[in-house]
Coordinates of C-alpha atoms and ligand atoms in Angstrom, one line a residue:
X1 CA 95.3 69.0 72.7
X2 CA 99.0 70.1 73.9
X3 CA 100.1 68.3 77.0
X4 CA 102.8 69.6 80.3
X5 CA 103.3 68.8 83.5
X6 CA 101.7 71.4 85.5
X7 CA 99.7 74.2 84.2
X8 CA 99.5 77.5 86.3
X9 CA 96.8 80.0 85.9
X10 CA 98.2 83.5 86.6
X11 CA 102.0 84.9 85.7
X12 CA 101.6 87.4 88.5
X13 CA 104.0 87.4 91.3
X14 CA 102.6 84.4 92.8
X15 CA 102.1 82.2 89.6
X16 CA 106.0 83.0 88.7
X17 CA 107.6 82.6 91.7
X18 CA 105.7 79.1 91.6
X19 CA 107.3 78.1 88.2
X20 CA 110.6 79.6 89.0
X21 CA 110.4 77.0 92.6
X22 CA 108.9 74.1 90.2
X23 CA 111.7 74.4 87.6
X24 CA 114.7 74.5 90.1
X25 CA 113.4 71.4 92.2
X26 CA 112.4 69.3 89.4
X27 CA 114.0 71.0 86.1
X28 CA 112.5 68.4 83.6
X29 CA 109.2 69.5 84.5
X30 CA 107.4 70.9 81.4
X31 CA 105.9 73.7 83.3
X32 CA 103.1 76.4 81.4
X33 CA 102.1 79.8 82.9
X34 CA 98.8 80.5 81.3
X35 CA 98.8 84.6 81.9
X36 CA 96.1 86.8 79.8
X37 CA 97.3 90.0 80.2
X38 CA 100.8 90.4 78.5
X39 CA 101.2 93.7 79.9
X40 CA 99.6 92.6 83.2
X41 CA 96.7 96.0 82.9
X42 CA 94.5 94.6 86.1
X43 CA 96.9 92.0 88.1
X44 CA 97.6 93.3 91.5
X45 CA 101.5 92.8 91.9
X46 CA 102.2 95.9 89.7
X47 CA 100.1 98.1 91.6
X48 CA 101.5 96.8 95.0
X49 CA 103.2 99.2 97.2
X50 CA 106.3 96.3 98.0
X51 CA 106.2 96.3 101.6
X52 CA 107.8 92.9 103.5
X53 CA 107.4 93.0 106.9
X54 CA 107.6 89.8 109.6
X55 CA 105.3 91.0 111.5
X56 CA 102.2 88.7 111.8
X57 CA 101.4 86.7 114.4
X58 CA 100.6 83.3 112.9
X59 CA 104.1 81.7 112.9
X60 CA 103.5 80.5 109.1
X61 CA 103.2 84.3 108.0
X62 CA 106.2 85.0 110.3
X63 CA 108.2 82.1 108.6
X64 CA 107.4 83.2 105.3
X65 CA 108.2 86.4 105.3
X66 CA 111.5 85.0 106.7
X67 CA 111.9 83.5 104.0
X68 CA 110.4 86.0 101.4
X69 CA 113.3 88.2 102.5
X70 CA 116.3 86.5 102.6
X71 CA 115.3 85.6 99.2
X72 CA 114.2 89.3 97.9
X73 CA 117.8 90.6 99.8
X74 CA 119.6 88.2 97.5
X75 CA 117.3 88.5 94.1
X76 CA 119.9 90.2 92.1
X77 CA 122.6 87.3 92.7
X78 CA 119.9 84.2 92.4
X79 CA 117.8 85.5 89.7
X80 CA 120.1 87.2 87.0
X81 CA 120.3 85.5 83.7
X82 CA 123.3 85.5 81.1
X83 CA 120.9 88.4 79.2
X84 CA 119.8 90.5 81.9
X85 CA 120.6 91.6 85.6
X86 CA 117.7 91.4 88.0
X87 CA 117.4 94.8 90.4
X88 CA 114.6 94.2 92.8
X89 CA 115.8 97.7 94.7
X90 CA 115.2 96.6 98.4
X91 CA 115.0 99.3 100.5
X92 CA 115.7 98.0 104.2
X93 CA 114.0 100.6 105.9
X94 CA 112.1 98.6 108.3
X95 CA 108.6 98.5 109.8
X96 CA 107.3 100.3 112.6
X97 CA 103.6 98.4 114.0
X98 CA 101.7 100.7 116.7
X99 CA 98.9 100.3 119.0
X100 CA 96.8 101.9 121.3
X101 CA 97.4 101.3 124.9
X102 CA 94.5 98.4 124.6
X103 CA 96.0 96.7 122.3
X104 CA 99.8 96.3 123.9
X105 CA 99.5 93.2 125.4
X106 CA 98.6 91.5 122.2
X107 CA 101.5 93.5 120.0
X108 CA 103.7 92.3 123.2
X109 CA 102.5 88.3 122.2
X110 CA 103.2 88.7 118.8
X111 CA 106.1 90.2 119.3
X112 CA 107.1 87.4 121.7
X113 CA 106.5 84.9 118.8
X114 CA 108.3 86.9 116.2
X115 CA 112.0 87.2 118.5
X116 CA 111.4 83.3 119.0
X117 CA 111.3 82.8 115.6
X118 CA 114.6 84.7 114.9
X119 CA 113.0 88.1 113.9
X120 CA 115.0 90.8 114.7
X121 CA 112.0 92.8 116.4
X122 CA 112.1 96.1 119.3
X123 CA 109.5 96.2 121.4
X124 CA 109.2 100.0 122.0
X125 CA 106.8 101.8 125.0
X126 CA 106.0 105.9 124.2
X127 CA 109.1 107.3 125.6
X128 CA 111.4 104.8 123.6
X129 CA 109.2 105.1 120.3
X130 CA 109.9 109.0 120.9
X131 CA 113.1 109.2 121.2
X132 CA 113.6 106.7 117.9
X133 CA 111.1 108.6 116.3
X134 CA 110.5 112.4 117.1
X135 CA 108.4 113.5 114.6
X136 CA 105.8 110.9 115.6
X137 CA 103.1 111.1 118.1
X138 CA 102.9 109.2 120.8
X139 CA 100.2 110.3 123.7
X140 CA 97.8 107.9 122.6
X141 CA 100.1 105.0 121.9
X142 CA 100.4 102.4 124.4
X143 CA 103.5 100.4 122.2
X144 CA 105.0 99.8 119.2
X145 CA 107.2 96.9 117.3
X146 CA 110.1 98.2 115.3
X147 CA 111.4 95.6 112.8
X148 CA 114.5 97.7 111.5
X149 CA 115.3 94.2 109.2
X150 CA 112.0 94.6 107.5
X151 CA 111.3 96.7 104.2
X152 CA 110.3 97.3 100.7
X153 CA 111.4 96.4 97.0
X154 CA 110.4 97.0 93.5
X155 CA 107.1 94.7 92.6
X156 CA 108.0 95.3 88.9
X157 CA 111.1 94.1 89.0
X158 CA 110.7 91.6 91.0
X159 CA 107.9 90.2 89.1
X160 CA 109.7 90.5 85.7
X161 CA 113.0 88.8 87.3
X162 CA 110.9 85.8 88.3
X163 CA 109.6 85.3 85.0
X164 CA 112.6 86.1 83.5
X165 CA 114.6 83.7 85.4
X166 CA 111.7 81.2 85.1
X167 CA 111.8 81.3 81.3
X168 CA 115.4 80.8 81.0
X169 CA 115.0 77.5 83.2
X170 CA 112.8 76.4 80.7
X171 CA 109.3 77.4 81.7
X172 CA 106.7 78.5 78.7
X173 CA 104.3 81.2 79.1
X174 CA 101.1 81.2 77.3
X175 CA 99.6 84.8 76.8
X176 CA 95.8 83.1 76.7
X177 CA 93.4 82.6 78.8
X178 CA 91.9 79.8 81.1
X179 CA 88.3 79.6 80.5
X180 CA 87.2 75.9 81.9
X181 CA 88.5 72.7 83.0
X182 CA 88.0 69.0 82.1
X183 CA 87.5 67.4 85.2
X184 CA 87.1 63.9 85.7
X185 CA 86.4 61.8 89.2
X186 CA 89.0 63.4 91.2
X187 CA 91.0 65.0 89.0
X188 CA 91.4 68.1 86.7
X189 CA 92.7 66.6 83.6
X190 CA 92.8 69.4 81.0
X191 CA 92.9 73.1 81.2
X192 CA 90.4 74.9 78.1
X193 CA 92.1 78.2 76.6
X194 CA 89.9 81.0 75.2
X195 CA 92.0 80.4 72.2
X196 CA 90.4 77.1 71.6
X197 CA 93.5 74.8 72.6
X198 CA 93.2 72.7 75.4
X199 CA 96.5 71.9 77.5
X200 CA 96.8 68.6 79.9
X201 CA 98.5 68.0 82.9
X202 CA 98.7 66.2 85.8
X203 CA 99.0 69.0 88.6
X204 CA 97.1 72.3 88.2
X205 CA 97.8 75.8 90.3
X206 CA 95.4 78.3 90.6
X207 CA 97.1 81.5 90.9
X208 CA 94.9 83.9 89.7
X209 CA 95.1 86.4 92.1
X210 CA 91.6 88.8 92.7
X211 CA 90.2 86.2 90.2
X212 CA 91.3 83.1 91.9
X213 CA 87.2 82.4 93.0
X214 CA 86.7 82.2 89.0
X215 CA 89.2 79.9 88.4
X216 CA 88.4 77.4 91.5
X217 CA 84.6 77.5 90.3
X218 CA 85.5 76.1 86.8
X219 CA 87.1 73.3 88.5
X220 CA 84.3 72.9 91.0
X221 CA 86.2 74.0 93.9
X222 CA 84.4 77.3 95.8
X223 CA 86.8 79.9 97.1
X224 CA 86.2 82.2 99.5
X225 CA 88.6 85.0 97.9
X226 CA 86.8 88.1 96.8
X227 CA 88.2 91.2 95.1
X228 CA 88.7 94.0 97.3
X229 CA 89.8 98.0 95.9
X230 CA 92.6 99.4 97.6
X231 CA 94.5 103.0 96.8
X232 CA 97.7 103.3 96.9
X233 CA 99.2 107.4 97.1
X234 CA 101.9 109.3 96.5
X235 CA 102.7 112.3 98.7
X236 CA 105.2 114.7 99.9
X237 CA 105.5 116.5 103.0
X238 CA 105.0 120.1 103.0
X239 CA 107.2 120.6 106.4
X240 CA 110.9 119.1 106.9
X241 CA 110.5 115.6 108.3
X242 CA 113.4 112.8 107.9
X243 CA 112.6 109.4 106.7
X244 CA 110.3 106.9 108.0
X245 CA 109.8 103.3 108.2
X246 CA 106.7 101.6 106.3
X247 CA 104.6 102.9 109.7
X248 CA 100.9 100.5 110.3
X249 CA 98.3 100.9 112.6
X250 CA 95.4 99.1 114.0
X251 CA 92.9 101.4 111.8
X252 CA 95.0 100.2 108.4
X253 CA 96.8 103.4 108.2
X254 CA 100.1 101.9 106.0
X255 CA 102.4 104.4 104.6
X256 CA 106.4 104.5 103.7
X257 CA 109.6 106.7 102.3
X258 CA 109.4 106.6 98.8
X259 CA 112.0 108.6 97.0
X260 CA 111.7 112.3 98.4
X261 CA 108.2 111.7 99.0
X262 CA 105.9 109.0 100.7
X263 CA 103.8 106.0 99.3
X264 CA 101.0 104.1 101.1
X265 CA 97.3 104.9 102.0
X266 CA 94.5 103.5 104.7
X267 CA 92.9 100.2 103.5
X268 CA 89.0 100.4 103.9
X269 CA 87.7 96.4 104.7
X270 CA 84.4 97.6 104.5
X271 CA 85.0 98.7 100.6
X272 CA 82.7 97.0 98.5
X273 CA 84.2 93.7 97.0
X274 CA 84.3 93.8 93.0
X275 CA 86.1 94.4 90.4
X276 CA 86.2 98.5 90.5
X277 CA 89.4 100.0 89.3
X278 CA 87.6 103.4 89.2
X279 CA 89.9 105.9 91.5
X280 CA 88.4 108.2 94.0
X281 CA 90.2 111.3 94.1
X282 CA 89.3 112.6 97.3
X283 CA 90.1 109.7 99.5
X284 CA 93.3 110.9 100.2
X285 CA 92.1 114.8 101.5
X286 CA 89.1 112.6 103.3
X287 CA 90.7 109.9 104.7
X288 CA 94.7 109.2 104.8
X289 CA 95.4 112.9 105.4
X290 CA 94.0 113.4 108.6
X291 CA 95.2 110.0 109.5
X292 CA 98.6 110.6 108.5
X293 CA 99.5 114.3 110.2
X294 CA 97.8 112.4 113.3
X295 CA 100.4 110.5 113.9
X296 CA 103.0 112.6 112.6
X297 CA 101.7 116.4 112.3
X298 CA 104.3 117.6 109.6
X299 CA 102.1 116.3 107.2
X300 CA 99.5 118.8 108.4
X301 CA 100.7 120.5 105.1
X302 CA 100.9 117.6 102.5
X303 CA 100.1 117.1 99.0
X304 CA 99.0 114.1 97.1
X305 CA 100.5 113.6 93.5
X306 CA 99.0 110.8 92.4
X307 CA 96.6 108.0 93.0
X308 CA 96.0 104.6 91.9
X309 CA 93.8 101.2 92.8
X310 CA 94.2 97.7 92.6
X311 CA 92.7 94.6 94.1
X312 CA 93.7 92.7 97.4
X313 CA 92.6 89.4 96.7
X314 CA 91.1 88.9 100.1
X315 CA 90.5 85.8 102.0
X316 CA 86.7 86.3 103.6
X317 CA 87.2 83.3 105.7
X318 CA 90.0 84.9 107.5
X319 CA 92.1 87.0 105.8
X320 CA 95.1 84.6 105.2
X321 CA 95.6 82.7 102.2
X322 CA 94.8 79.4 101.1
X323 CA 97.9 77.2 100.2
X324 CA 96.8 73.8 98.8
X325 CA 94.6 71.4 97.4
X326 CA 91.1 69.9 98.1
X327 CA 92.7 66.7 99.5
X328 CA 90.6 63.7 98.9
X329 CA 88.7 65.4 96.4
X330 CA 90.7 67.4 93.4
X331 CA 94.5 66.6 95.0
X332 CA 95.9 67.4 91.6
X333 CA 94.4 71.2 91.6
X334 CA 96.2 73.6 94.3
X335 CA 95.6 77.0 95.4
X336 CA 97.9 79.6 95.8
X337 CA 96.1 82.8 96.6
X338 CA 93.6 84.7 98.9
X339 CA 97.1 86.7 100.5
X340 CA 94.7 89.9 101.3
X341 CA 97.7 92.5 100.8
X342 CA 100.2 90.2 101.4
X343 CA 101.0 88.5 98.2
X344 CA 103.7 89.7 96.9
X345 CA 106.1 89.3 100.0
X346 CA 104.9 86.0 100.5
X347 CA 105.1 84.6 96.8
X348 CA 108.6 83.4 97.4
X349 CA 107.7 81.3 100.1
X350 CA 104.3 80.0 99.3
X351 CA 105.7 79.6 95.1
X352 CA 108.3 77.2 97.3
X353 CA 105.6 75.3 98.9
X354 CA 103.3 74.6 96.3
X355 CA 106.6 73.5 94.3
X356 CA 107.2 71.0 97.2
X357 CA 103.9 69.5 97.5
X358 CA 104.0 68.6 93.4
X359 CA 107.1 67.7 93.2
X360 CA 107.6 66.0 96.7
X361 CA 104.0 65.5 97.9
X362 CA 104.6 66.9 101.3
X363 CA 105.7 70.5 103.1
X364 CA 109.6 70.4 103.4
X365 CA 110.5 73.5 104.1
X366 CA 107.4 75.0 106.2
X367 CA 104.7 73.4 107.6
X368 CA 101.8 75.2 106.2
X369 CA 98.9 72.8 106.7
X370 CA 97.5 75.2 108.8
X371 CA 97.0 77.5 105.7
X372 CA 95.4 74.4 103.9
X373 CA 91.9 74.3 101.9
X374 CA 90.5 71.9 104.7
X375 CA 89.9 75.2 107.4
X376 CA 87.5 76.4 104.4
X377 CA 85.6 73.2 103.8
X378 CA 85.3 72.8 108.0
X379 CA 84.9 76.5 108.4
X380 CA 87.4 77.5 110.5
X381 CA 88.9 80.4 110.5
X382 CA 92.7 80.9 111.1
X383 CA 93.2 84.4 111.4
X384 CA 96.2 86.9 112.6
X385 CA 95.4 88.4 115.9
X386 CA 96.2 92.2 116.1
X387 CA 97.8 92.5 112.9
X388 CA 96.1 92.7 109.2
Ligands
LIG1 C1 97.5 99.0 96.3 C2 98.1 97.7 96.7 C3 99.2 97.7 97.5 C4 99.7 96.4 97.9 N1 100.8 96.4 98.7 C5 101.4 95.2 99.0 C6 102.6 95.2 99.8 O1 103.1 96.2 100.2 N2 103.1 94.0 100.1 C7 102.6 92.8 99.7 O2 103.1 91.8 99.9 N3 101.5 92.8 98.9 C8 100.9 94.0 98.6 N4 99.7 94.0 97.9 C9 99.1 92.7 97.5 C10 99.8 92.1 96.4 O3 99.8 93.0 95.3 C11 99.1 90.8 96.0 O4 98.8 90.0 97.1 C12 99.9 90.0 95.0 O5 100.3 90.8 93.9 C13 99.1 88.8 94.5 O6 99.9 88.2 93.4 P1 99.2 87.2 92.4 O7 100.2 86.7 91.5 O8 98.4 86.2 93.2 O9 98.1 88.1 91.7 P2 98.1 89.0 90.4 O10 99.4 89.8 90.3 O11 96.8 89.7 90.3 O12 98.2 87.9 89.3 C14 97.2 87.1 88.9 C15 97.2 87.0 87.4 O13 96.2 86.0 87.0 C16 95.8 86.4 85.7 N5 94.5 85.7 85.4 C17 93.4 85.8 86.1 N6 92.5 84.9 85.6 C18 93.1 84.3 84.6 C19 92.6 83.3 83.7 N7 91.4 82.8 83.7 N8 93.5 82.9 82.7 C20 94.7 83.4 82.7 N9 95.2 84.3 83.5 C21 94.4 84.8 84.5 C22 95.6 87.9 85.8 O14 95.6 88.5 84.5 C23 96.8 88.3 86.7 O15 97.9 88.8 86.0 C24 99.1 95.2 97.5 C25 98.0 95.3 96.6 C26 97.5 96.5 96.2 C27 96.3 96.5 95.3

């Protein structure tokens, strides 16, 4: 039996940016990230498409992302070490949200909360999302919310600079695996490693992503995070078009410049959950073309070049994560997962929080009690409203 302070399962995005937070509030913590995939084959923050965007419409999401990108905008200064730079290539191309003319006066409310917030944000009717974007059309919008502040970075580089930067503060990495827990009254004490070694400690995270359920059953804590496959594309436009935002739309249409070409795809929610990495090669022809040259009918000649999946790690209760601990029954065992597509530009922020609530007990930056465990044992939902 080896012993640390506080064990995290997962060295994705999340799991890291928690150790990086941990080790600069409280740098004698003996912090372990137990990660069982050295070259990270399956986790989800390699295969995301590194959109950050503050548009949501729960002011938590709004706040984080606030966060998130400040922080992403100054990566390369904060998170360099004396061996390496850290490029996290942030794009700031900004994000373009539009609805159908149903829809405006909820896109109108949100947008409301996001310019009291501090957001930099355009509310934009047809005529104005025209002339700011002529290759786009607009006779069946009814609005649109231009974040021009808003954009996209490098998942790989910021997941590497956040490990990188953790392990030079003086976190450990443990390539193993966490297969079971010993759990006592109220308490996880001991994490069990399919390696055979067992590791205390007296605060656990469970950032394990798409496998975060897993992890929360061996401690006896159901989750209600499922797997969910998602493609991601990459495209170019047969016909000359200039470059676009990362453009959404309330049928999950989600697509970006990337390069000379474009990157993004059309999420399905009704996908089966599980863990299929198998690709299907004619979603793009079936699905995200025709969806794409709607909106903008250059792409009426388009060609995909390649195709990959990955896992959301979707919260069924209500599609935002679960930040937190089972107060009054596990306290020492948090959660920090359940983002569904949002994961990587809210690790900063929600690696921040958990760090706070170990090291100081309490939110101090954001209040995100909303986002708590307690909504899943009372079952209720806390959702985003126009926006996924
Ligand atoms: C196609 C696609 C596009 C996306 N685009 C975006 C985007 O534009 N913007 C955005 O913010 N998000 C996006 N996402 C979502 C984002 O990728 C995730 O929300 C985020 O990466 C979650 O990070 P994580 O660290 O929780 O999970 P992961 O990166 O999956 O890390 C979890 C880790 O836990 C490890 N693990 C699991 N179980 C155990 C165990 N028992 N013991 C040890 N280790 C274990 C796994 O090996 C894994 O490496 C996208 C996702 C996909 C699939």
């Amino acid at each position: 039996m080896t012993a640390c302070d506080t064990l995290i399962v997962g060295g994705g995005v999340v799991g890291m940016s928690t150790a990086y937070f941990l080790k600069t509030l409280a740098p004698a913590m003996d912090v372990v990230v137990v990660e069982r995939e050295p070259d990270y084959a399956h986790g989800s923050t390699l295969r995301a498409s590194g959109g950050c965007r503050v548009q949501f419409s729960c002011p938590e999401n709004i706040l984080m992302s606030l966060f998130s990108i400040d922080f992403i905008r100054g990566f390369p200064g904060r998170m360099a070490t004396k061996e390496h730079a850290a490029p996290v290539d942030w794009v700031e191309g900004g994000y373009l949200f539009v609805v159908p003319p149903r829809l405006v006066d909820t896109l109108a409310a949100n947008h409301a909360t996001q310019c009291e917030l501090g957001c930099e944000a355009d509310l934009l009717d047809p005529a104005a999302l025209r002339a700011r974007f002529p290759s786009m059309r607009v006779d069946d919008l009814g609005a649109g919310v231009h974040t021009p502040r808003d954009g996209w970075c490098d998942p790989y580089q910021m997941l590497h600079g956040l490990r990188r930067k953790a392990v030079d503060l003086g976190a450990r990495v443990l390539t193993d695996e966490v297969v079971g827990f010993d759990v006592a009254r109220k308490a996880v004490l001991a994490a069990a490693l399919r390696s055979g070694a067992r590791v205390a400690a007296s605060s656990f995270v469970n950032a394990a992503g798409a496998w975060s359920a897993e992890v929360g059953a061996m401690a006896g804590m159901p989750l209600p995070i499922a797997p969910l496959r998602r493609f991601e594309h990459y495209f170019t436009c047969g016909n000359p078009i200039g470059r676009l935002p990362y453009i959404k739309d309330v049928r999950r249409m989600a697509f970006r410049s990337e390069g000379t070409g474009f990157s993004g795809g059309v999420v399905d929610g009704a996908e089966p959950r599980g863990f299929n990495f198998d690709v299907d090669h004619g979603y793009f022809e079936r699905v995200v073309w025709p969806a794409v040259a709607h909106r903008f009918p250059a792409f009426e000649a388009a060609k995909c070049h390649r195709t990959w999946s990955g896992l959301y790690e979707q919260c069924e209760l209500d599609g935002n994560p679960i930040i937190g601990s089972w107060r009054g029954t596990l306290p020492n065992f948090h959660v920090c997962a359940g983002f569904s597509g949002h994961g990587m530009m809210h690790a900063p922020a929600a690696g921040r929080a958990i760090a706070e609530r170990i090291v100081y007990g309490e939110d101090r930056s954001i209040d995100l009690a909303r986002l708590g465990y307690e909504r899943v044992v009372s079952n209720r939902p806390y959702a985003e409203r126009g926006i996924l």
